Amino acid sequence: MLLVGLTGGIGAGKSTVSALLAERGAVVVDADQIARDLQRPGSPVLSRMAERFGAQILREDGMLDRAAVAAIVFGDTDEAKQALADLNAITHPAIQDEIMRQIEAEAGTDNIVVLDHPLLGEHPRDDLSATIVVDVPVELAVRRLVDHRRMDETDARNRIQSQMGREDRLARATHVVDNSGDLDHLRNQVDDLWAKLVALRDP
């Protein structure tokens, strides 16, 4: 097994790169999907979140209202920063346990396993053979979040601000994918990246 990390700031297009790598044969361990699974109605994680942040974060059907959580934890105030720290304390241990379970399930295979994790820079690992960063300029990320996800611009900027800075993230990269162009440009880069990962696995 070759384990590599994939990260990028919100709006960079990390999920698109992850999907392209999966098309080429990668086994993807998706931290965002794991988080969603762990926050389903009736789950211990969601119960603890509701205890901390109140019933306002739950929709009528019992599902998590992600926009309501975002409104609480993303901001420039001390209260928002503490709320984000509390959220991370609730969710991160459970997410990390499931990430490790999925990675360990691939041990002994010759698969290229991609850990798709938005906070890989904030939570570095010493078991990665490569760290891939999907990169776009901040203003382009903001525009994509507003145009494609219908996010309020202030919310988009707050979310970007809450993450590691672009330069710090790039400093941790062994491979950079520039997603400021079109899909063909991105596919060509992923083809090159995949060839490099295969060569890393099969020296």
Backbone as a printed PyTorch tensor [residue, N CA C, xyz], in Angstrom:
tensor([[[  0.8390,  -1.1980,   0.0000],
         [  0.0000,   0.0000,   0.0000],
         [  0.8750,   1.2490,   0.0000]],

        [[  0.5020,   2.1820,  -0.8520],
         [  1.1360,   3.5050,  -0.8310],
         [  0.1000,   4.4870,  -0.3070]],

        [[  0.3930,   5.1340,   0.8270],
         [ -0.5380,   6.0900,   1.4300],
         [ -0.0720,   7.5020,   1.1490]],

        [[ -0.9500,   8.2900,   0.5150],
         [ -0.6360,   9.6860,   0.2230],
         [ -1.7610,  10.5650,   0.7420]],

        [[ -1.4360,  11.8080,   1.0280],
         [ -2.4280,  12.7660,   1.4950],
         [ -2.8440,  13.7040,   0.3780]],

        [[ -4.0990,  14.1180,   0.4200],
         [ -4.6450,  15.0820,  -0.5370],
         [ -5.3790,  16.1560,   0.2530]],

        [[ -4.9910,  17.4090,   0.0410],
         [ -5.6450,  18.4860,   0.7790],
         [ -5.7270,  19.7300,  -0.0940]],

        [[ -6.4010,  20.7240,   0.4320],
         [ -6.5740,  21.9890,  -0.2730],
         [ -7.5880,  22.8150,   0.4780]],

        [[ -7.5170,  24.1110,   0.3310],
         [ -8.4690,  24.9780,   1.0030],
         [ -9.8620,  24.8320,   0.4160]],

        [[-10.8690,  25.2690,   1.1610],
         [-12.2360,  25.2250,   0.6660],
         [-12.3420,  26.0220,  -0.6260]],

        [[-13.0080,  25.4460,  -1.6070],
         [-13.1460,  26.0970,  -2.9040],
         [-12.0250,  25.8080,  -3.8820]],

        [[-11.0290,  25.0190,  -3.4590],
         [ -9.8920,  24.7370,  -4.3440],
         [-10.2040,  23.6540,  -5.3720]],

        [[-11.1910,  22.8000,  -5.0750],
         [-11.5160,  21.7150,  -5.9970],
         [-10.8930,  20.3860,  -5.6120]],

        [[-10.6030,  20.2190,  -4.3390],
         [ -9.9900,  18.9840,  -3.8450],
         [-10.8420,  17.7610,  -4.1660]],

        [[-12.1520,  17.8890,  -4.0190],
         [-13.0360,  16.7490,  -4.2590],
         [-13.0020,  16.3170,  -5.7240]],

        [[-12.8460,  17.2770,  -6.6260],
         [-12.7460,  16.9410,  -8.0480],
         [-11.4700,  16.1540,  -8.3190]],

        [[-10.3750,  16.5850,  -7.7400],
         [ -9.1080,  15.8650,  -7.9070],
         [ -9.2090,  14.4720,  -7.2910]],

        [[ -9.8440,  14.3800,  -6.1360],
         [-10.0390,  13.0940,  -5.4830],
         [-10.8040,  12.1380,  -6.3900]],

        [[-11.8760,  12.6390,  -7.0180],
         [-12.6800,  11.8100,  -7.9170],
         [-11.8750,  11.3750,  -9.1400]],

        [[-11.0450,  12.2620,  -9.6640],
         [-10.2090,  11.9200, -10.8210],
         [ -9.1760,  10.8500, -10.4570]],

        [[ -8.6230,  10.9300,  -9.2580],
         [ -7.6790,   9.9110,  -8.7960],
         [ -8.3870,   8.5700,  -8.6110]],

        [[ -9.6140,   8.6030,  -8.1070],
         [-10.3930,   7.3720,  -7.9490],
         [-10.6590,   6.7260,  -9.3100]],

        [[-10.9300,   7.5430, -10.3300],
         [-11.1370,   7.0240, -11.6870],
         [ -9.9070,   6.2670, -12.1830]],

        [[ -8.7430,   6.6810, -11.7230],
         [ -7.4980,   6.0620, -12.1750],
         [ -7.0840,   4.8740, -11.3000]],

        [[ -7.8710,   4.5750, -10.2880],
         [ -7.6140,   3.3750,  -9.4990],
         [ -7.2820,   3.5930,  -8.0380]],

        [[ -7.2430,   4.8380,  -7.5950],
         [ -6.9320,   5.0990,  -6.1880],
         [ -8.0760,   4.6430,  -5.2870]],

        [[ -7.7240,   4.2070,  -4.0970],
         [ -8.7050,   3.9700,  -3.0360],
         [ -8.7390,   5.2440,  -2.1900]],

        [[ -9.8850,   5.8950,  -2.1440],
         [ -9.9870,   7.1820,  -1.4600],
         [-10.5920,   7.0040,  -0.0740]],

        [[ -9.8840,   7.5250,   0.9190],
         [-10.4160,   7.6330,   2.2770],
         [-10.8020,   9.0900,   2.4570]],

        [[-12.1080,   9.3500,   2.4610],
         [-12.6420,  10.7110,   2.3810],
         [-13.0520,  11.1900,   3.7740]],

        [[-12.2510,  12.0860,   4.3530],
         [-12.5290,  12.5660,   5.7080],
         [-13.8550,  13.3120,   5.7880]],

        [[-14.2040,  14.0650,   4.7520],
         [-15.4710,  14.7980,   4.7690],
         [-16.6590,  13.8350,   4.7790]],

        [[-16.5720,  12.7610,   3.9670],
         [-17.6540,  11.7790,   3.9420],
         [-17.7480,  11.0330,   5.2700]],

        [[-16.5980,  10.7310,   5.8500],
         [-16.5910,  10.0900,   7.1640],
         [-17.2790,  10.9840,   8.1900]],

        [[-16.9780,  12.2820,   8.1500],
         [-17.6130,  13.2150,   9.0750],
         [-19.1260,  13.2170,   8.8950]],

        [[-19.5800,  13.2280,   7.6320],
         [-21.0260,  13.2130,   7.3760],
         [-21.6570,  11.9340,   7.9150]],

        [[-20.9750,  10.8080,   7.7050],
         [-21.5070,   9.5330,   8.1960],
         [-21.6060,   9.5150,   9.7180]],

        [[-20.6090,  10.0990,  10.3740],
         [-20.5800,  10.0920,  11.8340],
         [-21.5630,  11.0860,  12.4510]],

        [[-22.1100,  11.9710,  11.6060],
         [-23.0400,  12.9920,  12.1000],
         [-24.4840,  12.7140,  11.6850]],

        [[-24.7710,  11.4510,  11.4050],
         [-26.1360,  11.0840,  11.0480],
         [-27.0320,  11.0980,  12.2870]],

        [[-28.3560,  11.2600,  12.0750],
         [-29.2770,  11.2660,  13.2240],
         [-29.1040,  10.0330,  14.1050]],

        [[-29.0800,  10.2660,  15.4050],
         [-28.9370,   9.1690,  16.3510],
         [-27.5120,   8.8180,  16.6970]],

        [[-26.5450,   9.4240,  16.0050],
         [-25.1450,   9.1010,  16.2600],
         [-24.6570,   9.7960,  17.5290]],

        [[-23.6940,   9.1870,  18.2320],
         [-23.1380,   9.8400,  19.4270],
         [-22.5300,  11.2030,  19.1280]],

        [[-21.8750,  11.3260,  17.9760],
         [-21.2460,  12.6100,  17.6300],
         [-22.2930,  13.7050,  17.4750]],

        [[-23.3820,  13.4040,  16.7650],
         [-24.4160,  14.4160,  16.5650],
         [-25.0870,  14.7730,  17.8920]],

        [[-25.2740,  13.7900,  18.7510],
         [-25.8720,  14.0600,  20.0640],
         [-25.0050,  15.0180,  20.8720]],

        [[-23.7010,  14.8000,  20.8510],
         [-22.7910,  15.6790,  21.5890],
         [-22.7680,  17.0840,  20.9850]],

        [[-22.8480,  17.1620,  19.6640],
         [-22.9000,  18.4730,  19.0140],
         [-24.1640,  19.2290,  19.4190]],

        [[-25.3040,  18.5210,  19.4700],
         [-26.5590,  19.1700,  19.8510],
         [-26.5210,  19.6250,  21.3050]],

        [[-25.8480,  18.8430,  22.1460],
         [-25.7060,  19.2470,  23.5480],
         [-24.9000,  20.5380,  23.6620]],

        [[-23.8520,  20.6540,  22.8320],
         [-22.9780,  21.8340,  22.9090],
         [-23.6030,  23.0540,  22.2450]],

        [[-24.2260,  22.8810,  21.0700],
         [-24.6560,  24.0310,  20.2790],
         [-26.1720,  24.2430,  20.2700]],

        [[-26.9310,  23.3000,  20.8200],
         [-28.3740,  23.4740,  20.8980],
         [-29.1240,  22.8530,  19.7380]],

        [[-30.4370,  22.7440,  19.9090],
         [-31.2920,  22.1190,  18.8950],
         [-31.3360,  22.9220,  17.6030]],

        [[-30.8560,  24.1580,  17.6220],
         [-30.8580,  24.9890,  16.4140],
         [-30.0170,  24.3940,  15.2910]],

        [[-29.0980,  23.4710,  15.6160],
         [-28.2500,  22.8860,  14.5680],
         [-28.9080,  21.6610,  13.9350]],

        [[-30.1140,  21.3190,  14.3770],
         [-30.8270,  20.1640,  13.8250],
         [-32.0120,  20.6270,  12.9890]],

        [[-32.2020,  19.9720,  11.8410],
         [-33.3860,  20.2420,  11.0390],
         [-34.5750,  19.4730,  11.6100]],

        [[-35.7440,  19.7280,  11.0880],
         [-36.9450,  19.0710,  11.5950],
         [-36.8840,  17.5540,  11.4660]],

        [[-36.1620,  17.0620,  10.4450],
         [-36.0550,  15.6100,  10.2460],
         [-34.9360,  14.9850,  11.0700]],

        [[-34.2880,  15.8050,  11.9220],
         [-33.2230,  15.2890,  12.7710],
         [-31.8470,  15.3340,  12.1460]],

        [[-31.7770,  15.7170,  10.8660],
         [-30.4830,  15.8120,  10.1860],
         [-29.7430,  17.0590,  10.6490]],

        [[-28.4330,  17.0140,  10.5190],
         [-27.6120,  18.1600,  10.8840],
         [-27.8140,  19.2970,   9.8890]],

        [[-28.0170,  20.4920,  10.3980],
         [-28.0940,  21.6990,   9.5740],
         [-26.6880,  22.2910,   9.5150]],

        [[-25.9640,  21.9690,   8.4660],
         [-24.5600,  22.3680,   8.3700],
         [-24.4080,  23.8850,   8.2870]],

        [[-25.3470,  24.5440,   7.6470],
         [-25.2760,  26.0090,   7.5540],
         [-25.4120,  26.6380,   8.9370]],

        [[-26.2590,  26.0460,   9.7800],
         [-26.4270,  26.5760,  11.1340],
         [-25.1510,  26.4150,  11.9490]],

        [[-24.4850,  25.2730,  11.7720],
         [-23.2140,  25.0570,  12.4680],
         [-22.1720,  26.0540,  11.9620]],

        [[-22.1140,  26.2240,  10.6450],
         [-21.1430,  27.1460,  10.0610],
         [-21.3260,  28.5550,  10.5920]],

        [[-22.5920,  28.9630,  10.7720],
         [-22.8670,  30.3130,  11.2710],
         [-22.3450,  30.5040,  12.6880]],

        [[-22.2380,  29.4050,  13.4270],
         [-21.7670,  29.4830,  14.8100],
         [-20.2440,  29.4580,  14.8930]],

        [[-19.6120,  28.6000,  14.0930],
         [-18.1810,  28.3200,  14.3000],
         [-17.2380,  29.0770,  13.3830]],

        [[-17.7470,  29.6440,  12.2830],
         [-16.8640,  30.3680,  11.3720],
         [-17.0770,  31.8670,  11.5380]],

        [[-16.0730,  32.5190,  12.0430],
         [-16.1490,  33.9590,  12.2480],
         [-14.8710,  34.4480,  12.8960]],

        [[-14.7720,  35.7580,  13.0540],
         [-13.5360,  36.3650,  13.5590],
         [-13.6190,  36.7090,  15.0400]],

        [[-14.6820,  36.2650,  15.7150],
         [-14.8450,  36.5920,  17.1230],
         [-14.2330,  35.4970,  18.0060]],

        [[-13.9420,  35.8590,  19.2430],
         [-13.4240,  34.8670,  20.1930],
         [-14.4430,  33.7650,  20.4350]],

        [[-15.7210,  34.1270,  20.4360],
         [-16.7860,  33.1470,  20.6590],
         [-16.8100,  32.1110,  19.5360]],

        [[-16.6730,  32.5770,  18.2880],
         [-16.6760,  31.6650,  17.1470],
         [-15.4460,  30.7530,  17.1840]],

        [[-14.3140,  31.3170,  17.5360],
         [-13.0880,  30.5140,  17.5940],
         [-13.1870,  29.4320,  18.6600]],

        [[-13.7950,  29.7630,  19.8060],
         [-13.9900,  28.7680,  20.8570],
         [-14.9880,  27.7040,  20.4180]],

        [[-16.0280,  28.1370,  19.7070],
         [-17.0260,  27.1900,  19.2080],
         [-16.3980,  26.2130,  18.2280]],

        [[-15.5120,  26.7140,  17.3540],
         [-14.8370,  25.8370,  16.4000],
         [-13.9360,  24.8470,  17.1300]],

        [[-13.2360,  25.3220,  18.1510],
         [-12.3800,  24.4280,  18.9380],
         [-13.2150,  23.3450,  19.6180]],

        [[-14.3760,  23.7210,  20.1370],
         [-15.2560,  22.7450,  20.7770],
         [-15.7910,  21.7340,  19.7670]],

        [[-16.1580,  22.2280,  18.5830],
         [-16.6390,  21.3280,  17.5270],
         [-15.5610,  20.3140,  17.1550]],

        [[-14.3420,  20.8060,  16.9790],
         [-13.2350,  19.9140,  16.6100],
         [-12.9670,  18.8750,  17.6930]],

        [[-13.0950,  19.2790,  18.9550],
         [-12.8660,  18.3500,  20.0640],
         [-13.8980,  17.2250,  20.0710]],

        [[-15.1070,  17.5290,  19.5940],
         [-16.1590,  16.5170,  19.5240],
         [-15.9590,  15.6010,  18.3190]],

        [[-15.6520,  16.1870,  17.1650],
         [-15.6740,  15.4070,  15.9250],
         [-14.3520,  14.7370,  15.5650]],

        [[-13.2360,  15.4070,  15.8240],
         [-11.9630,  14.9060,  15.3070],
         [-11.5580,  13.5240,  15.8170]],

        [[-11.6980,  13.2130,  17.1090],
         [-11.2850,  11.8740,  17.5490],
         [-12.0380,  10.7480,  16.8340]],

        [[-13.3520,  10.9150,  16.6720],
         [-14.1490,   9.8880,  15.9870],
         [-13.7690,   9.7900,  14.5170]],

        [[-13.5200,  10.9300,  13.8920],
         [-13.1200,  10.9290,  12.4780],
         [-11.7730,  10.2400,  12.3190]],

        [[-10.8200,  10.5650,  13.1830],
         [ -9.4880,   9.9570,  13.0940],
         [ -9.5410,   8.4480,  13.2960]],

        [[-10.3770,   7.9820,  14.2010],
         [-10.5030,   6.5390,  14.4250],
         [-11.0000,   5.8310,  13.1670]],

        [[-12.0030,   6.4300,  12.5090],
         [-12.5470,   5.7980,  11.3060],
         [-11.5580,   5.8930,  10.1400]],

        [[-10.8320,   7.0070,  10.0470],
         [ -9.7930,   7.1150,   9.0190],
         [ -8.7780,   5.9760,   9.1730]],

        [[ -8.3190,   5.7650,  10.4010],
         [ -7.3290,   4.7100,  10.6370],
         [ -7.9040,   3.3350,  10.3250]],

        [[ -9.1740,   3.1150,  10.6420],
         [ -9.7890,   1.8250,  10.3490],
         [ -9.7920,   1.5620,   8.8470]],

        [[-10.1470,   2.5830,   8.0590],
         [-10.2030,   2.4110,   6.6070],
         [ -8.8120,   2.2340,   6.0050]],

        [[ -7.8300,   2.9620,   6.5300],
         [ -6.4620,   2.8070,   6.0330],
         [ -5.9310,   1.4220,   6.3650]],

        [[ -6.1400,   0.9860,   7.5770],
         [ -5.6340,  -0.3270,   8.0010],
         [ -6.2660,  -1.4590,   7.2080]],

        [[ -7.4830,  -1.2400,   6.7080],
         [ -8.1500,  -2.2560,   5.8920],
         [ -7.4300,  -2.4800,   4.5640]],

        [[ -6.6120,  -1.5050,   4.1440],
         [ -5.8610,  -1.6090,   2.8810],
         [ -4.4440,  -2.1250,   3.0870]],

        [[ -4.0380,  -2.3160,   4.3290],
         [ -2.6800,  -2.8120,   4.6010],
         [ -2.4850,  -4.1600,   3.9210]],

        [[ -1.3160,  -4.3430,   3.3290],
         [ -1.0280,  -5.6040,   2.6570],
         [ -1.4540,  -5.6400,   1.2010]],

        [[ -2.1420,  -4.5930,   0.7350],
         [ -2.5100,  -4.5060,  -0.6760],
         [ -1.4590,  -3.6790,  -1.4220]],

        [[ -1.5610,  -3.6400,  -2.7480],
         [ -0.6720,  -2.7670,  -3.5290],
         [ -1.4280,  -1.5250,  -4.0110]],

        [[ -2.5000,  -1.1900,  -3.3130],
         [ -3.3090,  -0.0320,  -3.7020],
         [ -2.6130,   1.2840,  -3.3650]],

        [[ -2.9300,   2.2860,  -4.1750],
         [ -2.5640,   3.6560,  -3.8310],
         [ -3.7500,   4.2320,  -3.0710]],

        [[ -3.5440,   4.5020,  -1.7980],
         [ -4.6150,   4.9810,  -0.9210],
         [ -4.4500,   6.4930,  -0.7410]],

        [[ -5.4940,   7.2200,  -1.0740],
         [ -5.4750,   8.6820,  -0.9930],
         [ -6.3180,   9.1200,   0.2000]],

        [[ -5.6720,   9.7200,   1.1830],
         [ -6.3850,  10.3000,   2.3200],
         [ -6.7820,  11.7210,   1.9380]],

        [[ -8.0530,  11.8900,   1.6250],
         [ -8.6180,  13.1700,   1.2040],
         [ -9.0820,  13.8970,   2.4630]],

        [[ -8.3150,  14.9200,   2.8700],
         [ -8.5690,  15.5440,   4.1770],
         [ -8.3310,  17.0520,   4.0830]],

        [[ -9.3510,  17.8780,   4.3580],
         [ -9.1750,  19.3220,   4.2320],
         [ -8.2410,  19.9210,   5.2770]],

        [[ -8.0310,  19.2150,   6.3880],
         [ -7.2190,  19.7640,   7.4830],
         [ -5.8980,  19.0140,   7.6410]],

        [[ -5.3980,  18.4930,   6.5510],
         [ -4.1460,  17.7310,   6.6200],
         [ -2.9790,  18.6260,   7.0240]],

        [[ -3.0270,  19.8820,   6.6170],
         [ -1.9700,  20.8050,   7.0100],
         [ -1.9870,  21.1000,   8.4950]],

        [[ -3.2040,  21.2650,   9.0410],
         [ -3.3410,  21.5400,  10.4630],
         [ -3.0490,  20.2980,  11.3040]],

        [[ -3.2710,  19.1220,  10.7260],
         [ -3.0690,  17.8530,  11.4480],
         [ -2.1550,  16.9540,  10.6130]],

        [[ -0.8610,  17.2890,  10.5300],
         [  0.0570,  16.5170,   9.6700],
         [  0.2470,  15.0970,  10.1820]],

        [[  0.5640,  14.2110,   9.2490],
         [  0.8000,  12.8050,   9.5800],
         [  2.2120,  12.4390,   9.1420]],

        [[  2.8070,  11.4870,   9.8510],
         [  4.1670,  11.0710,   9.5090],
         [  4.1850,   9.7520,   8.7280]],

        [[  2.9940,   9.2810,   8.3070],
         [  2.9280,   8.0090,   7.5870],
         [  2.5910,   8.1910,   6.1060]],

        [[  2.7140,   9.4090,   5.5970],
         [  2.3840,   9.6780,   4.2000],
         [  3.6260,   9.6360,   3.3230]],

        [[  3.4970,   8.9830,   2.1760],
         [  4.6070,   8.9400,   1.2190],
         [  4.6370,  10.1800,   0.3370]],

        [[  3.5280,  10.9130,   0.2830],
         [  3.4540,  12.1540,  -0.4980],
         [  2.2970,  12.9810,   0.0460]],

        [[  2.3990,  14.2930,  -0.1370],
         [  1.3100,  15.2040,   0.2410],
         [  0.9660,  16.0600,  -0.9700]],

        [[ -0.2600,  15.8880,  -1.4540],
         [ -0.7300,  16.5900,  -2.6460],
         [ -1.5960,  17.7680,  -2.2040]],

        [[ -1.2770,  18.9420,  -2.6970],
         [ -2.0700,  20.1350,  -2.3760],
         [ -2.7270,  20.6430,  -3.6570]],

        [[ -4.0550,  20.7610,  -3.6140],
         [ -4.7970,  21.3820,  -4.7100],
         [ -4.8570,  22.8760,  -4.4120]],

        [[ -4.4000,  23.6740,  -5.3520],
         [ -4.1940,  25.0960,  -5.0770],
         [ -4.9090,  25.9890,  -6.0830]],

        [[ -5.5470,  27.0390,  -5.5580],
         [ -6.0780,  28.1340,  -6.3800],
         [ -5.8680,  29.4370,  -5.6180]],

        [[ -5.7890,  30.5590,  -6.3050],
         [ -5.7310,  31.8390,  -5.6080],
         [ -6.9740,  32.0350,  -4.7420]],

        [[ -6.8070,  32.7540,  -3.6410],
         [ -7.8990,  32.9400,  -2.6860],
         [ -9.1210,  33.5800,  -3.3450]],

        [[ -8.9150,  34.5890,  -4.1710],
         [-10.0570,  35.2790,  -4.7800],
         [-10.8330,  34.3620,  -5.7150]],

        [[-10.1380,  33.4470,  -6.3840],
         [-10.8230,  32.4840,  -7.2390],
         [-11.6320,  31.5060,  -6.3920]],

        [[-11.0700,  31.0810,  -5.2600],
         [-11.8070,  30.1950,  -4.3510],
         [-13.0780,  30.8760,  -3.8580]],

        [[-12.9780,  32.1500,  -3.4930],
         [-14.1520,  32.8960,  -3.0260],
         [-15.2070,  32.9470,  -4.1290]],

        [[-14.7810,  33.2580,  -5.3480],
         [-15.7330,  33.3800,  -6.4550],
         [-16.4390,  32.0530,  -6.7210]],

        [[-15.6820,  30.9450,  -6.6620],
         [-16.2960,  29.6310,  -6.8960],
         [-17.2860,  29.2700,  -5.7910]],

        [[-16.9510,  29.5900,  -4.5530],
         [-17.8590,  29.2980,  -3.4460],
         [-19.1550,  30.0910,  -3.5830]],

        [[-19.0330,  31.3410,  -4.0140],
         [-20.2160,  32.1880,  -4.1880],
         [-21.0330,  31.7430,  -5.3920]],

        [[-20.3600,  31.4620,  -6.5150],
         [-21.0550,  31.1440,  -7.7650],
         [-21.6160,  29.7200,  -7.7890]],

        [[-20.8360,  28.7620,  -7.3020],
         [-21.2150,  27.3510,  -7.4530],
         [-21.9080,  26.7760,  -6.2190]],

        [[-21.5210,  27.2370,  -5.0450],
         [-22.1580,  26.7290,  -3.8230],
         [-23.1760,  27.7030,  -3.2480]],

        [[-23.3660,  28.8270,  -3.9460],
         [-24.3330,  29.8490,  -3.5050],
         [-24.0530,  30.3090,  -2.0720]],

        [[-22.7830,  30.3980,  -1.7420],
         [-22.3790,  30.7980,  -0.4000],
         [-22.3090,  32.3180,  -0.3290]],

        [[-22.7030,  32.8660,   0.7920],
         [-22.5300,  34.2960,   1.0270],
         [-21.0350,  34.6160,   1.0240]],

        [[-20.6620,  35.7420,   0.4150],
         [-19.2340,  36.0560,   0.2790],
         [-18.5420,  36.1870,   1.6340]],

        [[-19.2070,  36.8030,   2.5890],
         [-18.6070,  36.9350,   3.9250],
         [-18.3840,  35.5670,   4.5520]],

        [[-19.3610,  34.6760,   4.4040],
         [-19.2430,  33.3180,   4.9220],
         [-18.0720,  32.6040,   4.2450]],

        [[-17.9690,  32.7570,   2.9230],
         [-16.8790,  32.1200,   2.1790],
         [-15.5190,  32.5970,   2.6940]],

        [[-15.3930,  33.8990,   2.8770],
         [-14.1160,  34.4410,   3.3580],
         [-13.8260,  33.9960,   4.7950]],

        [[-14.8540,  33.9140,   5.6230],
         [-14.6620,  33.4520,   6.9990],
         [-14.1760,  32.0040,   7.0250]],

        [[-14.7450,  31.1890,   6.1600],
         [-14.3350,  29.7800,   6.1230],
         [-12.8870,  29.6400,   5.6490]],

        [[-12.5460,  30.3990,   4.6300],
         [-11.1640,  30.3720,   4.1460],
         [-10.2190,  30.8550,   5.2370]],

        [[-10.6180,  31.9190,   5.9280],
         [ -9.7870,  32.4920,   6.9890],
         [ -9.5790,  31.5110,   8.1390]],

        [[-10.5630,  30.6370,   8.3710],
         [-10.4770,  29.6900,   9.4930],
         [ -9.4960,  28.5520,   9.2030]],

        [[ -9.1230,  28.3880,   7.9240],
         [ -8.2150,  27.3160,   7.5450],
         [ -6.7690,  27.8210,   7.4730]],

        [[ -5.8690,  26.8750,   7.3330],
         [ -4.4570,  27.2170,   7.1750],
         [ -4.2620,  28.1270,   5.9600]],

        [[ -3.3320,  29.0510,   6.0540],
         [ -3.0550,  29.9550,   4.9510],
         [ -2.4930,  29.2270,   3.7370]],

        [[ -2.7310,  29.8050,   2.5790],
         [ -2.3180,  29.1780,   1.3230],
         [ -0.8200,  28.8900,   1.2770]],

        [[  0.0090,  29.8450,   1.6640],
         [  1.4590,  29.6510,   1.5820],
         [  1.9360,  28.5590,   2.5350]],

        [[  1.3610,  28.5180,   3.7270],
         [  1.7350,  27.4710,   4.6860],
         [  1.3550,  26.0990,   4.1580]],

        [[  0.1830,  26.0140,   3.5220],
         [ -0.2540,  24.7300,   2.9730],
         [  0.6850,  24.2810,   1.8420]],

        [[  1.0290,  25.2070,   0.9660],
         [  1.9180,  24.8680,  -0.1490],
         [  3.3000,  24.4450,   0.3480]],

        [[  3.7280,  25.0090,   1.4540],
         [  5.0550,  24.6680,   1.9970],
         [  5.1270,  23.2090,   2.4320]],

        [[  3.9880,  22.5850,   2.6820],
         [  3.9520,  21.2010,   3.1300],
         [  3.7810,  20.2110,   1.9790]],

        [[  3.6270,  20.7350,   0.7520],
         [  3.3120,  19.8860,  -0.3960],
         [  4.5560,  19.2190,  -0.9750]],

        [[  4.3890,  17.9590,  -1.3700],
         [  5.3840,  17.3140,  -2.2310],
         [  4.9390,  17.3860,  -3.6920]],

        [[  3.6310,  17.5400,  -3.9130],
         [  3.0640,  17.6890,  -5.2530],
         [  1.9650,  18.7480,  -5.1890]],

        [[  1.9310,  19.6460,  -6.1770],
         [  0.9180,  20.6980,  -6.2290],
         [  0.1080,  20.5460,  -7.5100]],

        [[ -1.2120,  20.5780,  -7.3700],
         [ -2.1180,  20.5640,  -8.5140],
         [ -2.7450,  21.9480,  -8.6110]],

        [[ -2.4930,  22.6310,  -9.7200],
         [ -3.0280,  23.9830,  -9.9380],
         [ -4.4090,  23.8570, -10.5810]],

        [[ -5.4380,  24.2140,  -9.8330],
         [ -6.8070,  24.0840, -10.3360],
         [ -7.4020,  25.4330, -10.7090]],

        [[ -6.5780,  26.3260, -11.2270],
         [ -7.0890,  27.6380, -11.6250],
         [ -7.5130,  27.6670, -13.0940]],

        [[ -7.3130,  26.5440, -13.8020],
         [ -7.6960,  26.4840, -15.2080],
         [ -8.9660,  25.6830, -15.4250]],

        [[ -9.1100,  25.1290, -16.6480],
         [-10.3190,  24.3670, -16.9620],
         [-10.1390,  22.8890, -16.6160]],

        [[-11.1710,  22.0840, -16.8570],
         [-11.1470,  20.6770, -16.4710],
         [-10.1020,  19.8890, -17.2520]],

        [[ -9.9010,  20.2210, -18.5280],
         [ -8.8790,  19.5210, -19.3050],
         [ -7.4930,  19.7550, -18.7150]],

        [[ -7.2330,  20.9870, -18.3220],
         [ -5.9550,  21.3200, -17.6860],
         [ -5.7820,  20.5200, -16.4020]],

        [[ -6.8640,  20.3860, -15.6570],
         [ -6.8090,  19.6320, -14.4030],
         [ -6.5850,  18.1470, -14.6710]],

        [[ -7.2970,  17.5940, -15.6500],
         [ -7.1410,  16.1690, -15.9730],
         [ -5.7010,  15.8400, -16.3830]],

        [[ -5.0940,  16.7130, -17.1560],
         [ -3.7110,  16.4860, -17.5880],
         [ -2.7640,  16.4490, -16.3930]],

        [[ -2.9870,  17.3390, -15.4440],
         [ -2.1380,  17.3440, -14.2480],
         [ -2.3410,  16.0800, -13.4140]],

        [[ -3.5900,  15.6330, -13.3090],
         [ -3.8680,  14.4240, -12.5310],
         [ -3.2600,  13.2010, -13.2210]],

        [[ -3.2760,  13.1740, -14.5420],
         [ -2.6040,  12.0820, -15.2700],
         [ -1.1230,  12.0410, -14.9140]],

        [[ -0.4800,  13.1980, -14.9380],
         [  0.9440,  13.2720, -14.5860],
         [  1.1650,  12.8600, -13.1340]],

        [[  0.2870,  13.3310, -12.2620],
         [  0.3970,  13.0060, -10.8450],
         [  0.2420,  11.5040, -10.6230]],

        [[ -0.7270,  10.9010, -11.2870],
         [ -0.9590,   9.4620, -11.1170],
         [  0.2680,   8.6600, -11.5460]],

        [[  0.8740,   9.0660, -12.6510],
         [  2.0890,   8.3720, -13.1120],
         [  3.1950,   8.4630, -12.0670]],

        [[  3.3120,   9.6130, -11.4220],
         [  4.3270,   9.7890, -10.3870],
         [  4.0320,   8.9230,  -9.1570]],

        [[  2.7480,   8.8130,  -8.8060],
         [  2.3780,   7.9900,  -7.6510],
         [  2.6180,   6.5140,  -7.9370]],

        [[  2.3180,   6.0900,  -9.1380],
         [  2.5850,   4.6900,  -9.5250],
         [  4.0870,   4.4120,  -9.4770]],

        [[  4.8850,   5.3700,  -9.9590],
         [  6.3390,   5.1950,  -9.9230],
         [  6.8570,   5.1610,  -8.4780]],

        [[  6.2080,   5.9280,  -7.6030],
         [  6.5830,   5.9250,  -6.1830],
         [  6.2570,   4.5860,  -5.5470]],

        [[  5.1370,   4.0120,  -5.9590],
         [  4.7420,   2.6970,  -5.4230],
         [  5.6080,   1.5810,  -5.9930]],

        [[  5.9510,   1.6980,  -7.2780],
         [  6.6850,   0.6380,  -7.9830],
         [  8.0230,   1.1680,  -8.4670]],

        [[  8.9420,   1.4350,  -7.5490],
         [ 10.2150,   2.0490,  -7.9700],
         [ 11.0470,   1.1070,  -8.8390]]])
